PDB file of C-alpha atoms and ligand atoms in Angstrom:
ATOM      1  CA  MET A   1      -2.663  20.945 -12.148  1.00 44.00           C
ATOM      2  CA  ARG A   2      -0.648  19.930 -15.391  1.00 42.00           C
ATOM      3  CA  PRO A   3       1.550  17.238 -15.895  1.00 44.00           C
ATOM      4  CA  ASP A   4       4.851  19.529 -16.287  1.00 46.00           C
ATOM      5  CA  GLU A   5       3.492  20.823 -13.172  1.00 48.00           C
ATOM      6  CA  CYS A   6       4.123  18.290 -11.140  1.00 57.00           C
ATOM      7  CA  CYS A   7       8.082  19.101 -10.544  1.00 70.00           C
ATOM      8  CA  THR A   8       7.678  22.574  -9.701  1.00 79.00           C
ATOM      9  CA  VAL A   9       8.709  24.159  -6.603  1.00 79.00           C
ATOM     10  CA  GLU A  10       5.902  25.632  -6.662  1.00 75.00           C
ATOM     11  CA  LYS A  11       3.457  22.226  -7.732  1.00 73.00           C
ATOM     12  CA  CYS A  12       5.110  19.043  -6.368  1.00 78.00           C
ATOM     13  CA  ASP A  13       3.635  17.790  -3.467  1.00 76.00           C
ATOM     14  CA  ILE A  14       4.887  18.822  -0.121  1.00 77.00           C
ATOM     15  CA  PHE A  15       6.357  15.334   0.756  1.00 78.00           C
ATOM     16  CA  GLU A  16       8.676  16.479  -2.574  1.00 80.00           C
ATOM     17  CA  PHE A  17       9.000  19.711  -1.937  1.00 82.00           C
ATOM     18  CA  MET A  18      10.691  18.925   1.657  1.00 81.00           C
ATOM     19  CA  THR A  19      13.099  15.845   0.263  1.00 80.00           C
ATOM     20  CA  LYS A  20      14.029  17.309  -3.210  1.00 82.00           C
ATOM     21  CA  HIS A  21      14.405  20.805  -3.433  1.00 86.00           C
ATOM     22  CA  VAL A  22      15.037  21.532  -0.004  1.00 83.00           C
ATOM     23  CA  GLY A  23      16.922  18.804   0.941  1.00 83.00           C
ATOM     24  CA  MET A  24      15.004  17.696   4.416  1.00 80.00           C
ATOM     25  CA  THR A  25      15.420  14.178   6.233  1.00 79.00           C
ATOM     26  CA  ILE A  26      12.330  14.073   8.570  1.00 78.00           C
ATOM     27  CA  LEU A  27       9.338  14.056   6.627  1.00 77.00           C
ATOM     28  CA  HIS A  28       6.326  13.366   9.060  1.00 82.00           C
ATOM     29  CA  PRO A  29       4.550  16.306  11.574  1.00 83.00           C
ATOM     30  CA  GLY A  30       6.008  16.558  14.654  1.00 84.00           C
ATOM     31  CA  GLY A  31       9.435  16.333  13.877  1.00 83.00           C
ATOM     32  CA  PHE A  32      12.190  14.373  15.659  1.00 85.00           C
ATOM     33  CA  HIS A  33      10.316  15.637  19.055  1.00 87.00           C
ATOM     34  CA  ALA A  34       6.715  13.905  18.002  1.00 92.00           C
ATOM     35  CA  THR A  35       8.865  10.289  16.667  1.00 95.00           C
ATOM     36  CA  ARG A  36      10.818  10.098  20.107  1.00 95.00           C
ATOM     37  CA  ARG A  37       7.431   9.797  21.928  1.00 97.00           C
ATOM     38  CA  LEU A  38       6.105   6.718  19.585  1.00 98.00           C
ATOM     39  CA  ILE A  39       9.686   5.343  19.890  1.00 98.00           C
ATOM     40  CA  GLU A  40       9.287   6.045  24.154  1.00 98.00           C
ATOM     41  CA  LYS A  41       4.788   5.427  23.286  1.00 98.00           C
ATOM     42  CA  CYS A  42       5.972   1.673  21.526  1.00 98.00           C
ATOM     43  CA  HIS A  43       9.013   0.561  25.061  1.00 98.00           C
ATOM     44  CA  ILE A  44      11.722   0.230  22.269  1.00 98.00           C
ATOM     45  CA  ASP A  45      15.008  -0.490  24.407  1.00 97.00           C
ATOM     46  CA  LYS A  46      17.836  -2.400  23.110  1.00 97.00           C
ATOM     47  CA  ASN A  47      16.623  -5.931  23.205  1.00 98.00           C
ATOM     48  CA  THR A  48      13.730  -5.047  20.552  1.00 98.00           C
ATOM     49  CA  TYR A  49      13.363  -6.193  16.684  1.00 98.00           C
ATOM     50  CA  VAL A  50      11.665  -2.932  15.298  1.00 98.00           C
ATOM     51  CA  VAL A  51      10.983  -2.649  11.315  1.00 98.00           C
ATOM     52  CA  ASP A  52      10.925   0.713   9.984  1.00 98.00           C
ATOM     53  CA  ILE A  53       7.676   0.898   7.273  1.00 98.00           C
ATOM     54  CA  ALA A  54       7.925   3.590   4.743  1.00 97.00           C
ATOM     55  CA  CYS A  55      12.152   4.494   6.718  1.00 97.00           C
ATOM     56  CA  GLY A  56      12.323   7.308   4.061  1.00 94.00           C
ATOM     57  CA  LYS A  57      16.054   8.648   4.259  1.00 92.00           C
ATOM     58  CA  GLY A  58      16.028   5.952   7.308  1.00 96.00           C
ATOM     59  CA  THR A  59      16.585   8.623  10.196  1.00 93.00           C
ATOM     60  CA  THR A  60      14.323   7.634  12.522  1.00 97.00           C
ATOM     61  CA  SER A  61      15.991   3.960  12.005  1.00 98.00           C
ATOM     62  CA  ILE A  62      20.078   4.174  12.495  1.00 97.00           C
ATOM     63  CA  TYR A  63      18.627   7.306  15.362  1.00 95.00           C
ATOM     64  CA  LEU A  64      17.469   3.792  17.088  1.00 98.00           C
ATOM     65  CA  ALA A  65      20.033   1.721  16.128  1.00 98.00           C
ATOM     66  CA  GLU A  66      22.610   5.073  17.584  1.00 96.00           C
ATOM     67  CA  ASN A  67      20.903   5.913  20.675  1.00 96.00           C
ATOM     68  CA  TYR A  68      19.129   2.694  21.509  1.00 97.00           C
ATOM     69  CA  GLY A  69      21.943  -0.405  20.124  1.00 97.00           C
ATOM     70  CA  CYS A  70      18.716  -1.768  18.383  1.00 98.00           C
ATOM     71  CA  LYS A  71      18.339  -3.791  15.410  1.00 98.00           C
ATOM     72  CA  VAL A  72      16.791  -1.983  12.364  1.00 98.00           C
ATOM     73  CA  VAL A  73      15.192  -3.001   9.575  1.00 98.00           C
ATOM     74  CA  GLY A  74      13.887   0.004   6.748  1.00 98.00           C
ATOM     75  CA  ILE A  75      11.534  -0.438   4.128  1.00 98.00           C
ATOM     76  CA  ASP A  76      10.498   2.120   1.853  1.00 97.00           C
ATOM     77  CA  ILE A  77       9.216   1.619  -1.943  1.00 96.00           C
ATOM     78  CA  SER A  78      12.315   4.291  -2.774  1.00 94.00           C
ATOM     79  CA  GLU A  79      15.116   2.819  -4.773  1.00 97.00           C
ATOM     80  CA  GLU A  80      16.413   6.182  -4.374  1.00 93.00           C
ATOM     81  CA  LEU A  81      15.446   7.253  -0.687  1.00 94.00           C
ATOM     82  CA  ILE A  82      17.221   3.884   0.033  1.00 98.00           C
ATOM     83  CA  LEU A  83      20.408   4.272  -1.166  1.00 97.00           C
ATOM     84  CA  ASP A  84      20.112   7.469   0.951  1.00 94.00           C
ATOM     85  CA  ALA A  85      19.704   5.214   3.740  1.00 97.00           C
ATOM     86  CA  LYS A  86      21.993   2.987   3.206  1.00 98.00           C
ATOM     87  CA  THR A  87      24.570   5.561   2.950  1.00 97.00           C
ATOM     88  CA  LEU A  88      23.785   7.368   5.889  1.00 95.00           C
ATOM     89  CA  ALA A  89      24.109   4.398   7.808  1.00 97.00           C
ATOM     90  CA  LYS A  90      28.074   3.645   6.843  1.00 97.00           C
ATOM     91  CA  ARG A  91      28.108   7.828   7.727  1.00 95.00           C
ATOM     92  CA  LYS A  92      27.500   6.728  10.911  1.00 95.00           C
ATOM     93  CA  GLY A  93      29.154   3.431  11.677  1.00 97.00           C
ATOM     94  CA  VAL A  94      25.325   1.399  11.927  1.00 98.00           C
ATOM     95  CA  GLU A  95      25.263  -1.072   9.421  1.00 96.00           C
ATOM     96  CA  HIS A  96      25.603  -3.939  11.668  1.00 97.00           C
ATOM     97  CA  LEU A  97      22.848  -2.989  13.257  1.00 98.00           C
ATOM     98  CA  VAL A  98      20.269  -1.591  10.142  1.00 98.00           C
ATOM     99  CA  ASN A  99      19.255  -2.870   6.889  1.00 98.00           C
ATOM    100  CA  PHE A 100      17.284  -1.177   4.318  1.00 98.00           C
ATOM    101  CA  TYR A 101      15.429  -2.381   1.937  1.00 98.00           C
ATOM    102  CA  VAL A 102      13.396  -1.094  -0.683  1.00 98.00           C
ATOM    103  CA  GLY A 103       9.067  -3.094   0.005  1.00 98.00           C
ATOM    104  CA  ASP A 104       6.166  -2.187  -0.705  1.00 98.00           C
ATOM    105  CA  ALA A 105       3.923  -1.161   2.902  1.00 98.00           C
ATOM    106  CA  LEU A 106       1.197  -3.027   1.384  1.00 98.00           C
ATOM    107  CA  ASP A 107       3.043  -6.627   0.726  1.00 98.00           C
ATOM    108  CA  LEU A 108       5.857  -6.851   3.622  1.00 98.00           C
ATOM    109  CA  PRO A 109       8.491  -9.431   2.587  1.00 98.00           C
ATOM    110  CA  PHE A 110       8.576 -10.751   6.057  1.00 98.00           C
ATOM    111  CA  SER A 111       6.868 -13.855   7.565  1.00 97.00           C
ATOM    112  CA  ASP A 112       4.769 -13.711  10.766  1.00 96.00           C
ATOM    113  CA  ASN A 113       5.490 -12.149  13.761  1.00 96.00           C
ATOM    114  CA  THR A 114       9.020 -10.977  13.392  1.00 98.00           C
ATOM    115  CA  PHE A 115       9.129  -7.507  14.684  1.00 98.00           C
ATOM    116  CA  ASP A 116       8.604  -6.976  18.086  1.00 98.00           C
ATOM    117  CA  VAL A 117       7.224  -3.082  17.189  1.00 98.00           C
ATOM    118  CA  ALA A 118       6.823  -1.649  13.581  1.00 98.00           C
ATOM    119  CA  ILE A 119       6.617   2.173  13.451  1.00 98.00           C
ATOM    120  CA  SER A 120       5.170   3.651  10.326  1.00 98.00           C
ATOM    121  CA  GLN A 121       5.360   7.480  10.047  1.00 97.00           C
ATOM    122  CA  ALA A 122       3.304   9.768   7.712  1.00 92.00           C
ATOM    123  CA  MET A 123       3.325   6.351   5.371  1.00 94.00           C
ATOM    124  CA  LEU A 124      -0.667   5.876   5.865  1.00 96.00           C
ATOM    125  CA  VAL A 125      -1.347   8.461   3.419  1.00 91.00           C
ATOM    126  CA  LEU A 126       0.093   7.712   0.830  1.00 89.00           C
ATOM    127  CA  VAL A 127      -1.179   4.285   0.144  1.00 92.00           C
ATOM    128  CA  ASN A 128      -3.556   3.552  -2.083  1.00 88.00           C
ATOM    129  CA  ASP A 129      -4.729   0.844   0.474  1.00 95.00           C
ATOM    130  CA  LYS A 130      -4.891   2.435   4.639  1.00 96.00           C
ATOM    131  CA  LYS A 131      -6.325  -1.218   5.727  1.00 97.00           C
ATOM    132  CA  LYS A 132      -4.118  -3.279   3.867  1.00 97.00           C
ATOM    133  CA  SER A 133      -1.426  -1.649   4.959  1.00 98.00           C
ATOM    134  CA  ILE A 134      -2.839  -1.417   8.196  1.00 98.00           C
ATOM    135  CA  GLU A 135      -3.391  -5.518   8.267  1.00 97.00           C
ATOM    136  CA  GLU A 136       0.308  -5.767   7.283  1.00 98.00           C
ATOM    137  CA  SER A 137       2.514  -3.803   9.820  1.00 98.00           C
ATOM    138  CA  VAL A 138       0.101  -5.902  12.740  1.00 97.00           C
ATOM    139  CA  ARG A 139       0.760  -9.456  11.012  1.00 97.00           C
ATOM    140  CA  VAL A 140       4.785  -9.065  10.951  1.00 97.00           C
ATOM    141  CA  VAL A 141       5.165  -7.853  14.208  1.00 97.00           C
ATOM    142  CA  LYS A 142       4.629 -10.986  17.483  1.00 96.00           C
ATOM    143  CA  SER A 143       1.194 -11.276  19.997  1.00 95.00           C
ATOM    144  CA  ASN A 144       1.759  -8.556  22.257  1.00 96.00           C
ATOM    145  CA  GLY A 145       3.740  -6.774  20.335  1.00 97.00           C
ATOM    146  CA  TYR A 146       3.815  -2.637  19.475  1.00 98.00           C
ATOM    147  CA  ILE A 147       2.669  -0.822  16.406  1.00 98.00           C
ATOM    148  CA  GLY A 148       2.999   3.003  16.435  1.00 98.00           C
ATOM    149  CA  TRP A 149       2.067   5.263  13.287  1.00 98.00           C
ATOM    150  CA  LEU A 150       1.899   8.716  13.765  1.00 97.00           C
ATOM    151  CA  GLU A 151      -0.286  10.304  10.959  1.00 96.00           C
ATOM    152  CA  LEU A 152      -1.466  14.036   9.692  1.00 92.00           C
ATOM    153  CA  SER A 153      -4.726  13.634  11.109  1.00 95.00           C
ATOM    154  CA  TRP A 154      -7.528  16.260  11.156  1.00 95.00           C
ATOM    155  CA  LYS A 155      -9.176  17.731  14.587  1.00 96.00           C
ATOM    156  CA  LYS A 156     -12.903  17.550  12.496  1.00 95.00           C
ATOM    157  CA  GLU A 157     -14.618  16.814   9.202  1.00 93.00           C
ATOM    158  CA  PRO A 158     -12.662  19.695   6.676  1.00 91.00           C
ATOM    159  CA  ASP A 159     -14.906  20.642   4.386  1.00 89.00           C
ATOM    160  CA  SER A 160     -14.614  21.071   0.243  1.00 86.00           C
ATOM    161  CA  GLN A 161     -13.781  24.174  -0.172  1.00 85.00           C
ATOM    162  CA  PHE A 162     -10.805  23.675   1.984  1.00 86.00           C
ATOM    163  CA  LEU A 163      -9.712  20.280   1.222  1.00 85.00           C
ATOM    164  CA  ARG A 164     -10.026  21.826  -2.113  1.00 82.00           C
ATOM    165  CA  ASP A 165      -7.669  24.959  -1.139  1.00 81.00           C
ATOM    166  CA  ILE A 166      -4.249  22.141   0.511  1.00 82.00           C
ATOM    167  CA  SER A 167      -4.753  19.871  -2.802  1.00 77.00           C
ATOM    168  CA  ASP A 168      -3.538  23.870  -4.922  1.00 74.00           C
ATOM    169  CA  VAL A 169      -1.013  23.983  -1.659  1.00 74.00           C
ATOM    170  CA  ILE A 170       0.265  20.827  -0.724  1.00 72.00           C
ATOM    171  CA  CYS A 171      -1.115  17.084  -2.887  1.00 66.00           C
ATOM    172  CA  ALA A 172      -3.928  16.484  -4.627  1.00 55.00           C
ATOM    173  CA  TYR A 173      -3.273  12.681  -3.761  1.00 64.00           C
ATOM    174  CA  CYS A 174      -1.845  12.116  -0.590  1.00 73.00           C
ATOM    175  CA  MET A 175      -3.970  14.961   1.194  1.00 78.00           C
ATOM    176  CA  THR A 176      -7.158  13.281  -0.441  1.00 80.00           C
ATOM    177  CA  ASN A 177      -6.280  10.224   2.092  1.00 87.00           C
ATOM    178  CA  VAL A 178      -5.788  12.011   5.100  1.00 92.00           C
ATOM    179  CA  GLU A 179      -8.711  11.192   8.218  1.00 95.00           C
ATOM    180  CA  THR A 180      -9.616  12.579  11.457  1.00 97.00           C
ATOM    181  CA  PHE A 181      -8.635  11.351  14.271  1.00 97.00           C
ATOM    182  CA  SER A 182     -11.316   8.991  14.791  1.00 97.00           C
ATOM    183  CA  GLY A 183     -11.614   7.724  11.311  1.00 97.00           C
ATOM    184  CA  TRP A 184      -7.552   6.636  12.002  1.00 98.00           C
ATOM    185  CA  GLU A 185      -9.467   4.842  15.059  1.00 97.00           C
ATOM    186  CA  GLU A 186     -11.917   2.939  13.632  1.00 96.00           C
ATOM    187  CA  LEU A 187      -9.828   1.746  10.788  1.00 96.00           C
ATOM    188  CA  PHE A 188      -6.532   0.413  13.921  1.00 97.00           C
ATOM    189  CA  LYS A 189      -9.622  -0.998  15.670  1.00 94.00           C
ATOM    190  CA  ASP A 190     -10.354  -2.563  12.413  1.00 91.00           C
ATOM    191  CA  SER A 191      -6.864  -4.091  12.631  1.00 92.00           C
ATOM    192  CA  ARG A 192      -7.756  -6.889  15.822  1.00 79.00           C
ATOM    193  CA  VAL A 193      -4.857  -4.422  18.260  1.00 95.00           C
ATOM    194  CA  LYS A 194      -5.368  -4.022  21.587  1.00 96.00           C
ATOM    195  CA  GLU A 195      -4.720  -1.280  24.510  1.00 97.00           C
ATOM    196  CA  LEU A 196      -5.508   1.363  21.205  1.00 98.00           C
ATOM    197  CA  GLN A 197      -3.721   5.096  22.147  1.00 98.00           C
ATOM    198  CA  THR A 198      -4.732   7.980  20.941  1.00 98.00           C
ATOM    199  CA  GLU A 199      -1.859  11.452  21.321  1.00 98.00           C
ATOM    200  CA  LYS A 200      -3.565  13.896  19.333  1.00 97.00           C
ATOM    201  CA  PHE A 201      -1.013  17.108  18.790  1.00 93.00           C
ATOM    202  CA  ASP A 202      -1.291  20.786  16.875  1.00 89.00           C
ATOM    203  CA  MET A 203       0.550  20.443  12.749  1.00 82.00           C
ATOM    204  CA  GLN A 204       3.306  22.943  13.263  1.00 71.00           C
ATOM    205  CA  PHE A 205       5.054  23.774   9.684  1.00 63.00           C
ATOM    206  CA  SER A 206       7.661  25.573  11.638  1.00 59.00           C
ATOM    207  CA  ALA A 207      10.250  26.432   8.949  1.00 52.00           C
ATOM    208  CA  MET A 208      12.497  28.891  10.367  1.00 53.00           C
ATOM    209  CA  ASP A 209      13.236  27.226  13.909  1.00 58.00           C
ATOM    210  CA  LYS A 210      12.350  23.267  15.457  1.00 62.00           C
ATOM    211  CA  MET A 211      11.844  21.656  12.613  1.00 58.00           C
ATOM    212  CA  PHE A 212      15.412  23.322  11.318  1.00 59.00           C
ATOM    213  CA  LYS A 213      17.205  22.502  14.542  1.00 66.00           C
ATOM    214  CA  GLU A 214      16.614  18.880  14.657  1.00 74.00           C
ATOM    215  CA  GLU A 215      18.275  18.043  11.315  1.00 76.00           C
ATOM    216  CA  GLY A 216      21.794  18.639  12.085  1.00 78.00           C
ATOM    217  CA  PHE A 217      23.838  21.834  11.734  1.00 79.00           C
ATOM    218  CA  ALA A 218      25.361  21.198   8.390  1.00 82.00           C
ATOM    219  CA  ASN A 219      21.534  19.717   6.342  1.00 82.00           C
ATOM    220  CA  THR A 220      21.113  23.549   8.403  1.00 82.00           C
ATOM    221  CA  ILE A 221      23.481  25.181   7.234  1.00 85.00           C
ATOM    222  CA  ARG A 222      22.210  23.729   3.605  1.00 87.00           C
ATOM    223  CA  ILE A 223      18.565  24.138   3.893  1.00 84.00           C
ATOM    224  CA  MET A 224      19.110  27.285   5.026  1.00 84.00           C
ATOM    225  CA  MET A 225      21.044  28.590   1.835  1.00 87.00           C
ATOM    226  CA  LYS A 226      18.329  27.624   0.240  1.00 86.00           C
ATOM    227  CA  TYR A 227      16.014  29.571   2.332  1.00 84.00           C
ATOM    228  CA  LEU A 228      17.857  32.530   1.588  1.00 87.00           C
ATOM    229  CA  PHE A 229      18.907  33.100  -2.719  1.00 87.00           C
ATOM    230  CA  ASN A 230      16.263  30.518  -3.777  1.00 89.00           C
ATOM    231  CA  SER A 231      13.352  32.301  -3.607  1.00 90.00           C
ATOM    232  CA  ASP A 232      10.916  30.036  -5.462  1.00 89.00           C
ATOM    233  CA  ILE A 233      12.102  27.831  -2.206  1.00 88.00           C
ATOM    234  CA  ARG A 234      11.485  30.590  -0.095  1.00 89.00           C
ATOM    235  CA  LYS A 235       8.312  31.282  -1.040  1.00 87.00           C
ATOM    236  CA  ARG A 236       6.769  27.801  -0.689  1.00 86.00           C
ATOM    237  CA  MET A 237       7.778  27.404   2.686  1.00 85.00           C
ATOM    238  CA  ILE A 238       5.905  29.945   3.350  1.00 86.00           C
ATOM    239  CA  GLN A 239       3.101  29.377   1.440  1.00 83.00           C
ATOM    240  CA  LEU A 240       3.155  26.134   4.244  1.00 82.00           C
ATOM    241  CA  GLU A 241       3.693  28.237   6.948  1.00 83.00           C
ATOM    242  CA  LYS A 242       1.270  29.759   7.000  1.00 85.00           C
ATOM    243  CA  PHE A 243      -1.791  26.937   5.831  1.00 84.00           C
ATOM    244  CA  PHE A 244      -0.985  25.525   8.659  1.00 84.00           C
ATOM    245  CA  LYS A 245      -1.316  28.182  10.846  1.00 86.00           C
ATOM    246  CA  GLU A 246      -4.591  28.847   9.656  1.00 87.00           C
ATOM    247  CA  HIS A 247      -6.321  26.500   9.579  1.00 88.00           C
ATOM    248  CA  GLN A 248      -5.649  25.216  13.134  1.00 89.00           C
ATOM    249  CA  ASP A 249      -8.705  24.224  14.025  1.00 92.00           C
ATOM    250  CA  VAL A 250      -8.486  21.473  11.311  1.00 93.00           C
ATOM    251  CA  CYS A 251      -4.507  20.279  10.982  1.00 90.00           C
ATOM    252  CA  GLY A 252      -2.931  17.892  13.404  1.00 93.00           C
ATOM    253  CA  TYR A 253      -1.651  15.075  14.060  1.00 94.00           C
ATOM    254  CA  GLY A 254      -1.527  11.392  15.621  1.00 97.00           C
ATOM    255  CA  ILE A 255       0.780   9.411  16.984  1.00 98.00           C
ATOM    256  CA  PHE A 256      -1.892   6.197  17.390  1.00 98.00           C
ATOM    257  CA  THR A 257      -0.023   2.770  19.856  1.00 98.00           C
ATOM    258  CA  ALA A 258      -1.587  -0.141  20.054  1.00 98.00           C
ATOM    259  CA  LYS A 259      -0.475  -4.185  20.516  1.00 98.00           C
ATOM    260  CA  LYS A 260      -0.440  -6.651  18.676  1.00 97.00           C
ATOM    261  CA  ASP A 261      -3.690  -8.883  19.641  1.00 92.00           C
ATOM    262  CA  VAL A 262      -2.727 -12.284  20.271  1.00 78.00           C
ATOM    263  CA  ASP A 263      -5.566 -13.297  18.144  1.00 61.00           C
ATOM    264  CA  GLY A 264      -5.011 -10.030  15.716  1.00 47.00           C
ATOM    265  CA  VAL A 265      -4.133 -11.121  11.688  1.00 48.00           C
TER     266      VAL A 265
HETATM  267  C1  SAM B   1       6.978  11.875   4.176  1.00 89.69           C
HETATM  268  S1  SAM B   1       7.678  10.611   4.223  1.00 89.69           S
HETATM  269  C2  SAM B   1       8.007   9.734   5.169  1.00 89.69           C
HETATM  270  C3  SAM B   1       9.174   8.887   5.782  1.00 89.69           C
HETATM  271  C4  SAM B   1       9.863   8.386   6.621  1.00 89.69           C
HETATM  272  N1  SAM B   1       9.410   7.764   7.377  1.00 89.69           N
HETATM  273  C5  SAM B   1       9.663   9.732   7.594  1.00 89.69           C
HETATM  274  O1  SAM B   1       9.192  10.451   8.744  1.00 89.69           O
HETATM  275  O2  SAM B   1      11.206  10.875   7.826  1.00 89.69           O
HETATM  276  C6  SAM B   1       7.470   8.663   3.263  1.00 89.69           C
HETATM  277  C7  SAM B   1       7.159   7.878   3.041  1.00 89.69           C
HETATM  278  O3  SAM B   1       6.625   7.088   1.987  1.00 89.69           O
HETATM  279  C8  SAM B   1       7.263   6.001   1.196  1.00 89.69           C
HETATM  280  N2  SAM B   1       5.995   5.304   0.819  1.00 89.69           N
HETATM  281  C9  SAM B   1       4.937   5.489   0.062  1.00 89.69           C
HETATM  282  N3  SAM B   1       4.225   4.758  -0.175  1.00 89.69           N
HETATM  283  C10 SAM B   1       4.780   4.195   0.112  1.00 89.69           C
HETATM  284  C11 SAM B   1       5.162   2.257   0.162  1.00 89.69           C
HETATM  285  N4  SAM B   1       3.621   1.261  -0.648  1.00 89.69           N
HETATM  286  N5  SAM B   1       5.961   1.254   0.557  1.00 89.69           N
HETATM  287  C12 SAM B   1       6.450   1.421   0.864  1.00 89.69           C
HETATM  288  N6  SAM B   1       7.152   2.268   1.337  1.00 89.69           N
HETATM  289  C13 SAM B   1       6.413   3.287   0.497  1.00 89.69           C
HETATM  290  C14 SAM B   1       7.602   6.977   0.969  1.00 89.69           C
HETATM  291  O4  SAM B   1       8.849   6.669  -0.482  1.00 89.69           O
HETATM  292  C15 SAM B   1       8.340   7.819   1.228  1.00 89.69           C
HETATM  293  O5  SAM B   1       9.820   7.889   1.764  1.00 89.69           O
END
């Protein structure tokens, strides 16, 4: 891809397309339906102290504060997204429960054993050292606390043609970082967690129905307007939906949860 192409609606990576061009706030496979399952699997309640690693615009952190009344720390490498997250927390009146910081998932600015639960969604595919990032998530959680990851996952080893196609349609760098379900499991097991559980789902990019409804009324209207009046956005969304539909034999996502082993990192 030429450098001048990388930020265009047609050629930018899927994450940039969803946040910047479409204006979506839920930026992981499975949408909020999957998030709710992740929360359930991590046994989060009012008394749980949670870190949301790579929190993006803070949607999940704020959801947790609003709906569970628990304390949450959201951290993301993007200053711009953290600013959005802080603004949203203020608007929703949950700043007393949620704190947002700019920081790196590869070097979390927290002491060992700080949180009851660490979650991250669609983060591992974006970092250049997945193992280190997993170890960091485990490190900041107390012994027997839960760690939950939600990640795009291959149902079977993809062939080189598929990888070329997905790089063209989605983005070159993060798709090569995706693992098969068992590949992810091996990585998590290496971090000395226990009771690892995997839930496997089909990947869908349901442009116009489920995903939009979860964005809330006002944002859904904004996104619909873009879809209707911006043909580049419309074309790319249709292309993404078609790609995932056609490759359902390979594309899935997983919710992986485990407990920190008492002797864990
Ligand atoms: C696909 S988005 C997911 C955002 C959010 N978790 C969600 O599901 O809506 C990936 C996020 O990872 C963040 N990110 C990428 N590399 C990171 C790193 N090394 N440390 C922290 N955040 C990172 C990006 O800025 C982005 O917000």
